[in-house]
Amino acid sequence: MKILVKKTLLYYVKKYPLAETPLLIWYNEFSKLRITNFNELKLVYGNASLVRNSRVVFNIKGNDFRIVVSVNFNQSACYIIWFGTHYEYDKINVETVDFDTSILTKKI
C-alpha cells in the first residue's frame, strides 16, 4: 500500500514525540501490505475501523493515539487525513474531518 505525502507522517511524528516509534512502525508495516479490500486489512489490523468515505481508523500505541487514513484499495494507495490523541479523536467527526493542508507548507 503506497502511503502518499510522507511529510504528513513526519509532521505528526514531530508534533507527538511519544507516538514516534509506534507511528513509524505502523507506517513501515502498512506500506508493505498487499491488500485489495477492507476484509483483508482487518485480518492484519483487527482494531481497524472502516468509516464513511473510504476512511479507516487505526489505534496507535495501544489506544493512546488514533490515525485516520483515506484508503483507495483499487489504486493500492492511501493518505493520512488526521492524527492525534484518543482524547482529541473524541472531539472530531471522523467522517468529515478535513486534511490540514497547512501541514504541507510547514517546515519539519
Short mmCIF file of N, CA and C in Angstrom, two decimals:
data_model
loop_
_atom_site.label_atom_id
_atom_site.label_comp_id
_atom_site.label_asym_id
_atom_site.label_seq_id
_atom_site.Cartn_x
_atom_site.Cartn_y
_atom_site.Cartn_z
N MET A 1 0.85 -1.18 0.00
CA MET A 1 0.00 0.00 0.00
C MET A 1 0.90 1.24 0.00
N LYS A 2 0.76 2.05 -1.01
CA LYS A 2 1.55 3.28 -1.10
C LYS A 2 0.92 4.34 -0.21
N ILE A 3 1.72 4.90 0.69
CA ILE A 3 1.26 5.97 1.56
C ILE A 3 1.75 7.29 0.97
N LEU A 4 0.82 8.09 0.51
CA LEU A 4 1.15 9.34 -0.15
C LEU A 4 1.47 10.44 0.87
N VAL A 5 2.26 11.37 0.49
CA VAL A 5 2.62 12.56 1.26
C VAL A 5 3.23 12.18 2.62
N LYS A 6 4.43 11.64 2.55
CA LYS A 6 5.15 11.24 3.76
C LYS A 6 5.38 12.42 4.70
N LYS A 7 5.39 13.62 4.17
CA LYS A 7 5.59 14.81 5.00
C LYS A 7 4.53 14.90 6.12
N THR A 8 3.34 14.43 5.83
CA THR A 8 2.28 14.44 6.84
C THR A 8 2.69 13.57 8.03
N LEU A 9 3.19 12.40 7.75
CA LEU A 9 3.64 11.50 8.81
C LEU A 9 4.76 12.15 9.62
N LEU A 10 5.72 12.74 8.94
CA LEU A 10 6.84 13.38 9.63
C LEU A 10 6.38 14.55 10.50
N TYR A 11 5.38 15.26 10.04
CA TYR A 11 4.81 16.36 10.83
C TYR A 11 4.23 15.83 12.14
N TYR A 12 3.45 14.76 12.05
CA TYR A 12 2.83 14.21 13.26
C TYR A 12 3.85 13.56 14.19
N VAL A 13 4.89 12.99 13.65
CA VAL A 13 5.97 12.43 14.48
C VAL A 13 6.61 13.53 15.31
N LYS A 14 6.80 14.68 14.68
CA LYS A 14 7.40 15.81 15.41
C LYS A 14 6.42 16.41 16.42
N LYS A 15 5.16 16.47 16.06
CA LYS A 15 4.14 17.05 16.94
C LYS A 15 3.87 16.17 18.15
N TYR A 16 3.94 14.85 17.98
CA TYR A 16 3.64 13.89 19.05
C TYR A 16 4.84 12.96 19.25
N PRO A 17 5.88 13.42 19.94
CA PRO A 17 7.09 12.60 20.12
C PRO A 17 6.83 11.24 20.76
N LEU A 18 5.85 11.14 21.64
CA LEU A 18 5.55 9.86 22.28
C LEU A 18 5.01 8.82 21.29
N ALA A 19 4.51 9.30 20.18
CA ALA A 19 3.96 8.40 19.16
C ALA A 19 4.95 8.06 18.06
N GLU A 20 6.16 8.62 18.13
CA GLU A 20 7.10 8.46 17.02
C GLU A 20 7.35 7.00 16.66
N THR A 21 7.80 6.20 17.60
CA THR A 21 8.14 4.81 17.29
C THR A 21 6.93 4.01 16.83
N PRO A 22 5.80 4.02 17.57
CA PRO A 22 4.67 3.23 17.08
C PRO A 22 4.10 3.72 15.75
N LEU A 23 4.17 5.03 15.51
CA LEU A 23 3.67 5.56 14.25
C LEU A 23 4.57 5.15 13.08
N LEU A 24 5.87 5.18 13.30
CA LEU A 24 6.80 4.74 12.25
C LEU A 24 6.69 3.23 12.00
N ILE A 25 6.44 2.47 13.05
CA ILE A 25 6.22 1.03 12.88
C ILE A 25 4.97 0.80 12.03
N TRP A 26 3.88 1.51 12.36
CA TRP A 26 2.65 1.38 11.57
C TRP A 26 2.93 1.73 10.11
N TYR A 27 3.63 2.82 9.88
CA TYR A 27 3.95 3.26 8.52
C TYR A 27 4.72 2.18 7.76
N ASN A 28 5.75 1.63 8.38
CA ASN A 28 6.57 0.61 7.72
C ASN A 28 5.77 -0.65 7.44
N GLU A 29 4.96 -1.08 8.39
CA GLU A 29 4.14 -2.29 8.19
C GLU A 29 3.08 -2.05 7.12
N PHE A 30 2.37 -0.93 7.24
CA PHE A 30 1.25 -0.66 6.34
C PHE A 30 1.73 -0.46 4.90
N SER A 31 2.88 0.17 4.73
CA SER A 31 3.38 0.42 3.38
C SER A 31 3.80 -0.87 2.67
N LYS A 32 4.00 -1.94 3.40
CA LYS A 32 4.39 -3.22 2.80
C LYS A 32 3.19 -4.11 2.47
N LEU A 33 1.99 -3.72 2.92
CA LEU A 33 0.80 -4.54 2.71
C LEU A 33 0.43 -4.64 1.24
N ARG A 34 -0.01 -5.80 0.84
CA ARG A 34 -0.56 -6.03 -0.49
C ARG A 34 -1.98 -6.54 -0.28
N ILE A 35 -2.91 -5.61 -0.14
CA ILE A 35 -4.30 -5.96 0.14
C ILE A 35 -5.21 -5.31 -0.89
N THR A 36 -6.39 -5.91 -1.09
CA THR A 36 -7.30 -5.39 -2.10
C THR A 36 -8.65 -4.95 -1.54
N ASN A 37 -8.88 -5.17 -0.24
CA ASN A 37 -10.16 -4.75 0.34
C ASN A 37 -10.05 -4.66 1.86
N PHE A 38 -11.09 -4.12 2.47
CA PHE A 38 -11.07 -3.91 3.92
C PHE A 38 -11.02 -5.23 4.69
N ASN A 39 -11.66 -6.26 4.19
CA ASN A 39 -11.65 -7.55 4.89
C ASN A 39 -10.22 -8.08 5.02
N GLU A 40 -9.43 -7.94 3.99
CA GLU A 40 -8.02 -8.36 4.07
C GLU A 40 -7.25 -7.48 5.06
N LEU A 41 -7.54 -6.19 5.06
CA LEU A 41 -6.91 -5.28 6.01
C LEU A 41 -7.26 -5.65 7.44
N LYS A 42 -8.50 -5.99 7.67
CA LYS A 42 -8.99 -6.35 9.01
C LYS A 42 -8.29 -7.61 9.54
N LEU A 43 -7.89 -8.50 8.65
CA LEU A 43 -7.16 -9.69 9.08
C LEU A 43 -5.80 -9.33 9.67
N VAL A 44 -5.21 -8.26 9.16
CA VAL A 44 -3.90 -7.82 9.64
C VAL A 44 -4.05 -6.87 10.84
N TYR A 45 -5.00 -5.96 10.74
CA TYR A 45 -5.24 -4.96 11.79
C TYR A 45 -6.65 -5.16 12.33
N GLY A 46 -6.76 -6.01 13.32
CA GLY A 46 -8.07 -6.32 13.90
C GLY A 46 -8.75 -5.12 14.53
N ASN A 47 -7.96 -4.11 14.91
CA ASN A 47 -8.55 -2.93 15.55
C ASN A 47 -8.97 -1.86 14.54
N ALA A 48 -8.73 -2.07 13.27
CA ALA A 48 -9.09 -1.08 12.25
C ALA A 48 -10.60 -0.98 12.12
N SER A 49 -11.05 0.25 11.91
CA SER A 49 -12.49 0.50 11.72
C SER A 49 -12.70 1.24 10.40
N LEU A 50 -13.63 0.74 9.62
CA LEU A 50 -13.98 1.38 8.36
C LEU A 50 -15.11 2.36 8.62
N VAL A 51 -14.93 3.60 8.17
CA VAL A 51 -15.98 4.60 8.29
C VAL A 51 -16.29 5.14 6.90
N ARG A 52 -17.25 6.01 6.81
CA ARG A 52 -17.67 6.56 5.52
C ARG A 52 -16.52 7.19 4.75
N ASN A 53 -16.72 7.34 3.46
CA ASN A 53 -15.75 7.99 2.58
C ASN A 53 -14.43 7.24 2.47
N SER A 54 -14.45 5.92 2.56
CA SER A 54 -13.24 5.09 2.43
C SER A 54 -12.19 5.41 3.49
N ARG A 55 -12.63 5.86 4.63
CA ARG A 55 -11.71 6.18 5.72
C ARG A 55 -11.57 5.00 6.66
N VAL A 56 -10.33 4.80 7.09
CA VAL A 56 -10.05 3.73 8.04
C VAL A 56 -9.36 4.36 9.24
N VAL A 57 -9.77 3.93 10.43
CA VAL A 57 -9.19 4.43 11.68
C VAL A 57 -8.39 3.30 12.31
N PHE A 58 -7.16 3.64 12.73
CA PHE A 58 -6.28 2.69 13.40
C PHE A 58 -5.94 3.22 14.78
N ASN A 59 -5.82 2.30 15.73
CA ASN A 59 -5.27 2.64 17.04
C ASN A 59 -3.75 2.58 16.94
N ILE A 60 -3.09 3.58 17.51
CA ILE A 60 -1.63 3.62 17.52
C ILE A 60 -1.18 3.71 18.97
N LYS A 61 -0.14 2.94 19.30
CA LYS A 61 0.39 2.90 20.67
C LYS A 61 -0.70 2.47 21.65
N GLY A 62 -1.17 1.25 21.40
CA GLY A 62 -2.31 0.76 22.18
C GLY A 62 -3.54 1.50 21.71
N ASN A 63 -4.06 2.33 22.57
CA ASN A 63 -5.21 3.14 22.20
C ASN A 63 -4.93 4.60 22.55
N ASP A 64 -3.65 4.96 22.71
CA ASP A 64 -3.30 6.32 23.10
C ASP A 64 -3.51 7.31 21.96
N PHE A 65 -3.29 6.86 20.72
CA PHE A 65 -3.42 7.72 19.56
C PHE A 65 -4.29 7.05 18.51
N ARG A 66 -4.84 7.87 17.63
CA ARG A 66 -5.62 7.35 16.50
C ARG A 66 -5.15 8.03 15.22
N ILE A 67 -5.21 7.27 14.16
CA ILE A 67 -4.87 7.80 12.84
C ILE A 67 -6.04 7.52 11.89
N VAL A 68 -6.41 8.55 11.13
CA VAL A 68 -7.48 8.44 10.15
C VAL A 68 -6.83 8.48 8.77
N VAL A 69 -7.09 7.45 7.98
CA VAL A 69 -6.44 7.30 6.68
C VAL A 69 -7.52 7.12 5.61
N SER A 70 -7.34 7.79 4.50
CA SER A 70 -8.22 7.57 3.35
C SER A 70 -7.55 6.51 2.48
N VAL A 71 -8.25 5.41 2.24
CA VAL A 71 -7.67 4.28 1.52
C VAL A 71 -8.41 4.05 0.21
N ASN A 72 -7.63 3.92 -0.85
CA ASN A 72 -8.17 3.54 -2.15
C ASN A 72 -7.59 2.16 -2.46
N PHE A 73 -8.39 1.13 -2.22
CA PHE A 73 -7.90 -0.24 -2.40
C PHE A 73 -7.61 -0.54 -3.87
N ASN A 74 -8.40 0.02 -4.79
CA ASN A 74 -8.17 -0.23 -6.22
C ASN A 74 -6.82 0.30 -6.69
N GLN A 75 -6.42 1.45 -6.14
CA GLN A 75 -5.15 2.06 -6.51
C GLN A 75 -4.00 1.61 -5.60
N SER A 76 -4.33 0.86 -4.55
CA SER A 76 -3.35 0.43 -3.56
C SER A 76 -2.58 1.64 -3.01
N ALA A 77 -3.35 2.68 -2.65
CA ALA A 77 -2.75 3.91 -2.15
C ALA A 77 -3.63 4.52 -1.06
N CYS A 78 -2.99 5.31 -0.21
CA CYS A 78 -3.72 5.98 0.85
C CYS A 78 -3.00 7.25 1.25
N TYR A 79 -3.69 8.07 2.04
CA TYR A 79 -3.03 9.22 2.63
C TYR A 79 -3.61 9.46 4.01
N ILE A 80 -2.79 10.04 4.86
CA ILE A 80 -3.19 10.32 6.24
C ILE A 80 -4.03 11.59 6.23
N ILE A 81 -5.22 11.50 6.79
CA ILE A 81 -6.10 12.65 6.90
C ILE A 81 -5.88 13.36 8.23
N TRP A 82 -5.76 12.58 9.29
CA TRP A 82 -5.71 13.17 10.63
C TRP A 82 -4.97 12.22 11.57
N PHE A 83 -4.28 12.79 12.56
CA PHE A 83 -3.63 12.01 13.62
C PHE A 83 -3.71 12.80 14.91
N GLY A 84 -3.95 12.11 16.01
CA GLY A 84 -3.98 12.78 17.30
C GLY A 84 -4.21 11.81 18.43
N THR A 85 -4.33 12.36 19.62
CA THR A 85 -4.57 11.53 20.80
C THR A 85 -6.00 11.00 20.77
N HIS A 86 -6.23 10.00 21.56
CA HIS A 86 -7.59 9.45 21.67
C HIS A 86 -8.55 10.54 22.14
N TYR A 87 -8.10 11.37 23.07
CA TYR A 87 -8.92 12.47 23.59
C TYR A 87 -9.27 13.45 22.46
N GLU A 88 -8.29 13.80 21.64
CA GLU A 88 -8.54 14.71 20.50
C GLU A 88 -9.48 14.05 19.48
N TYR A 89 -9.31 12.75 19.29
CA TYR A 89 -10.14 11.99 18.35
C TYR A 89 -11.61 12.07 18.75
N ASP A 90 -11.87 12.01 20.04
CA ASP A 90 -13.25 12.06 20.52
C ASP A 90 -13.92 13.40 20.22
N LYS A 91 -13.14 14.42 19.86
CA LYS A 91 -13.69 15.74 19.58
C LYS A 91 -13.92 16.01 18.10
N ILE A 92 -13.50 15.09 17.23
CA ILE A 92 -13.67 15.30 15.78
C ILE A 92 -14.79 14.42 15.25
N ASN A 93 -15.27 14.77 14.07
CA ASN A 93 -16.18 13.90 13.35
C ASN A 93 -15.32 13.18 12.31
N VAL A 94 -15.06 11.93 12.56
CA VAL A 94 -14.13 11.17 11.71
C VAL A 94 -14.60 11.09 10.25
N GLU A 95 -15.90 11.18 10.03
CA GLU A 95 -16.43 11.08 8.67
C GLU A 95 -16.21 12.36 7.86
N THR A 96 -16.03 13.49 8.54
CA THR A 96 -15.94 14.75 7.82
C THR A 96 -14.66 15.55 8.08
N VAL A 97 -13.83 15.10 9.01
CA VAL A 97 -12.62 15.86 9.32
C VAL A 97 -11.78 16.02 8.05
N ASP A 98 -11.29 17.23 7.85
CA ASP A 98 -10.51 17.52 6.65
C ASP A 98 -9.02 17.39 6.93
N PHE A 99 -8.29 17.09 5.90
CA PHE A 99 -6.84 17.10 5.95
C PHE A 99 -6.39 18.55 6.12
N ASP A 100 -5.48 18.79 7.03
CA ASP A 100 -4.95 20.13 7.28
C ASP A 100 -3.87 20.42 6.24
N THR A 101 -4.24 21.12 5.18
CA THR A 101 -3.30 21.38 4.10
C THR A 101 -2.14 22.27 4.52
N SER A 102 -2.27 22.97 5.63
CA SER A 102 -1.14 23.82 6.09
C SER A 102 0.06 22.97 6.48
N ILE A 103 -0.15 21.69 6.76
CA ILE A 103 0.95 20.79 7.08
C ILE A 103 1.96 20.76 5.93
N LEU A 104 1.47 20.87 4.71
CA LEU A 104 2.33 20.76 3.53
C LEU A 104 3.30 21.93 3.39
N THR A 105 2.98 23.05 4.01
CA THR A 105 3.84 24.22 3.88
C THR A 105 4.68 24.47 5.14
N LYS A 106 4.49 23.67 6.17
CA LYS A 106 5.26 23.85 7.40
C LYS A 106 6.62 23.21 7.27
N LYS A 107 7.61 23.83 7.92
CA LYS A 107 8.95 23.23 7.97
C LYS A 107 8.97 22.15 9.03
N ILE A 108 9.60 21.06 8.69
CA ILE A 108 9.67 19.94 9.63
C ILE A 108 11.06 19.86 10.21
#
